[in-house]
XYZ file of N, CA and C in Angstrom:
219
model
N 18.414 54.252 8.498
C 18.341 54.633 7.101
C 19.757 54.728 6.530
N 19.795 53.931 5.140
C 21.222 54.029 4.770
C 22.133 55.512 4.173
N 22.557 55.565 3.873
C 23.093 56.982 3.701
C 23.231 57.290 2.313
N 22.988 58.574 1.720
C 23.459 58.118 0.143
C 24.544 58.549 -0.066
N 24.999 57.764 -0.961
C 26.555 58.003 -1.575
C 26.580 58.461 -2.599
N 27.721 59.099 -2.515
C 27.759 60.064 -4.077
C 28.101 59.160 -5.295
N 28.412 59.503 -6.327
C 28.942 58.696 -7.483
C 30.448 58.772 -7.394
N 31.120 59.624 -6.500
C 32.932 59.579 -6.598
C 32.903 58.420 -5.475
N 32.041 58.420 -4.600
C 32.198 57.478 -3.284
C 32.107 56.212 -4.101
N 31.163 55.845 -4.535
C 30.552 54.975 -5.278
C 31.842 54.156 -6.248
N 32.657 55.129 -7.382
C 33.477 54.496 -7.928
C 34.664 54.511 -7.490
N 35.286 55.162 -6.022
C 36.339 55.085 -5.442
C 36.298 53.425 -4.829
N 35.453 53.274 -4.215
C 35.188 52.026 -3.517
C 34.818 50.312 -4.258
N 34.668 50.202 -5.473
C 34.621 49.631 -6.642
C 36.053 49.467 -6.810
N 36.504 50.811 -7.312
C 37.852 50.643 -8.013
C 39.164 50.216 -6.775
N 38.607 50.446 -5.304
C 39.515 49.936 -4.251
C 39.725 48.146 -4.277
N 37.976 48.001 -4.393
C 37.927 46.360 -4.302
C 38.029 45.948 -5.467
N 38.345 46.312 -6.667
C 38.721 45.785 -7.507
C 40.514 45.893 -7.898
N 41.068 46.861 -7.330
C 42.441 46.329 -7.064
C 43.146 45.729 -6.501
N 42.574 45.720 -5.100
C 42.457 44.443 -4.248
C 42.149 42.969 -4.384
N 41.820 42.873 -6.040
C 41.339 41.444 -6.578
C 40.141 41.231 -5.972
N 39.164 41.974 -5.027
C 38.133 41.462 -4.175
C 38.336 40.231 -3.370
N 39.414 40.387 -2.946
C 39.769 39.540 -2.164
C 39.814 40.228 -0.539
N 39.646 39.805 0.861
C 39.982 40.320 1.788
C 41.543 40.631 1.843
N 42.192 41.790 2.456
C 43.335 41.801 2.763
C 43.825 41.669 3.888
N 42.937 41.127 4.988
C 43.466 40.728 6.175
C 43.424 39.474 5.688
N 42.521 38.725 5.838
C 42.152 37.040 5.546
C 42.524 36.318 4.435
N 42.352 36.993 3.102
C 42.536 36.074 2.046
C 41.305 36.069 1.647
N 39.731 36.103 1.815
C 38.669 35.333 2.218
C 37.984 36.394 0.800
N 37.386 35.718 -0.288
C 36.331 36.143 -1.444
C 35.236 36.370 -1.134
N 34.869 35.909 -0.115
C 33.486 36.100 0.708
C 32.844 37.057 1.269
N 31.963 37.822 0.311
C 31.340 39.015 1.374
C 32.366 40.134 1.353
N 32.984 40.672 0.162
C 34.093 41.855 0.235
C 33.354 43.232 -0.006
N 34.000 43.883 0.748
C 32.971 45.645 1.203
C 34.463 46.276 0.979
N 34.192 47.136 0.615
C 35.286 48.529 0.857
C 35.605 49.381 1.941
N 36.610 49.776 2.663
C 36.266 50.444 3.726
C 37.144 51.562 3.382
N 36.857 52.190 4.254
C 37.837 53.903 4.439
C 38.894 53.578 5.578
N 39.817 53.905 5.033
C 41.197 53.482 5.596
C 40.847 54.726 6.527
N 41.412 55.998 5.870
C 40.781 57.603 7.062
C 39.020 57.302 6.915
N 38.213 57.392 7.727
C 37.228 57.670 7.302
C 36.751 59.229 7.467
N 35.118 58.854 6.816
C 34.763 60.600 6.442
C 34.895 61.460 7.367
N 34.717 60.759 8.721
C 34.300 62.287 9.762
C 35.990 62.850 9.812
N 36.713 61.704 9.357
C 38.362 62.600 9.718
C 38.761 62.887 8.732
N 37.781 63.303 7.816
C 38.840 63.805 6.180
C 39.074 62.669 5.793
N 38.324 61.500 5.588
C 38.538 60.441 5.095
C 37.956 60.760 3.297
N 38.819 61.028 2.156
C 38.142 61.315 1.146
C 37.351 60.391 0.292
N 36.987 60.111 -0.409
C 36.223 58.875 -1.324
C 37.498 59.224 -3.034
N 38.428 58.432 -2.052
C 39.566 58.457 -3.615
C 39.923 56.417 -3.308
N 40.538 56.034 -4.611
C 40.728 54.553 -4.324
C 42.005 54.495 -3.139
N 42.893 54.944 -2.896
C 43.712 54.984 -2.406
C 43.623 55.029 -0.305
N 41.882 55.429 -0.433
C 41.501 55.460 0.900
C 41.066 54.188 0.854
N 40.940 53.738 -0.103
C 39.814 52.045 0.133
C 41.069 51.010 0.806
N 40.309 50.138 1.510
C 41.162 48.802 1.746
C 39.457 47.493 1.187
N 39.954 46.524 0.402
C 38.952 45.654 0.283
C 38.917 44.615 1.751
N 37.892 44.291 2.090
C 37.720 43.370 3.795
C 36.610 42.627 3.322
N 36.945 41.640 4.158
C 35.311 40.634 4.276
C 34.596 40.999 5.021
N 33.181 40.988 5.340
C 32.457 41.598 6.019
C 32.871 41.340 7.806
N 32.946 40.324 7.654
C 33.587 40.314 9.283
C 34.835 40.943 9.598
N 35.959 41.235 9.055
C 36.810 41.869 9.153
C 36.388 43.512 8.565
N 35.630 43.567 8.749
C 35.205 45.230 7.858
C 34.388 45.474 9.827
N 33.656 44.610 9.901
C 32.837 44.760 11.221
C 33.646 44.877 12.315
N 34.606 43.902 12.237
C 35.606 44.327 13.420
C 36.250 45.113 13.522
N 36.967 45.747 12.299
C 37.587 47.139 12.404
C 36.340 48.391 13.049
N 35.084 48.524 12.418
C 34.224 49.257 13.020
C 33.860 48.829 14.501
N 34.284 48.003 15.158
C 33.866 47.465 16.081
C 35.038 47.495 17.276
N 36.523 48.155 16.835
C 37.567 48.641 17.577
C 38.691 47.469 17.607
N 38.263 46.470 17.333
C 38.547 44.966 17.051
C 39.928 44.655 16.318
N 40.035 45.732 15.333
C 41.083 45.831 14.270
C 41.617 47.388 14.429
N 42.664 47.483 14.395
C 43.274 48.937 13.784
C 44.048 48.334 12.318
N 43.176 49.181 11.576
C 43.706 49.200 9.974
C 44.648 49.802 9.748
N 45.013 51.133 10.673
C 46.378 51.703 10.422
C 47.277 50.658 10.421
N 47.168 49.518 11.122
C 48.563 48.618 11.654
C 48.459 47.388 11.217
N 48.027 47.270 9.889
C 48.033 46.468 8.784
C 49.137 46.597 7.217
């Protein structure tokens, strides 16, 4: 079950991938762009734009997947 998001989560993550041009910032790649939490929530990750990084879904998966450290981007 998906989780609900608040409305600050909601327009933090918008306004991340939209400064980001919605573009990936590892890849380059327009394809499939998600927002992620640079800190995420369980570590005080807040829902401000400044936590967002814009990713393509495969690069969003691999960071969740240990694949990527976003700190070292």
């Amino acid at each position: 079950m998906a989780r609900k998001r608040s409305a600050a989560h909601t327009k933090a993550q918008k306004a991340g991938r939209e400064r980001d041009r919605n573009v990936c910032q590892i890849c380059g790649s327009r394809d499939q762009v998600e927002g992620h939490h640079i800190i995420d929530h369980q570590f005080s990750g807040v829902a401000l734009t400044d936590n967002i990084i814009a990713l393509c879904r495969k690069h969003h998966n691999d960071v969740h997947n240990g694949k990527i450290d976003i700190l070292k981007i």
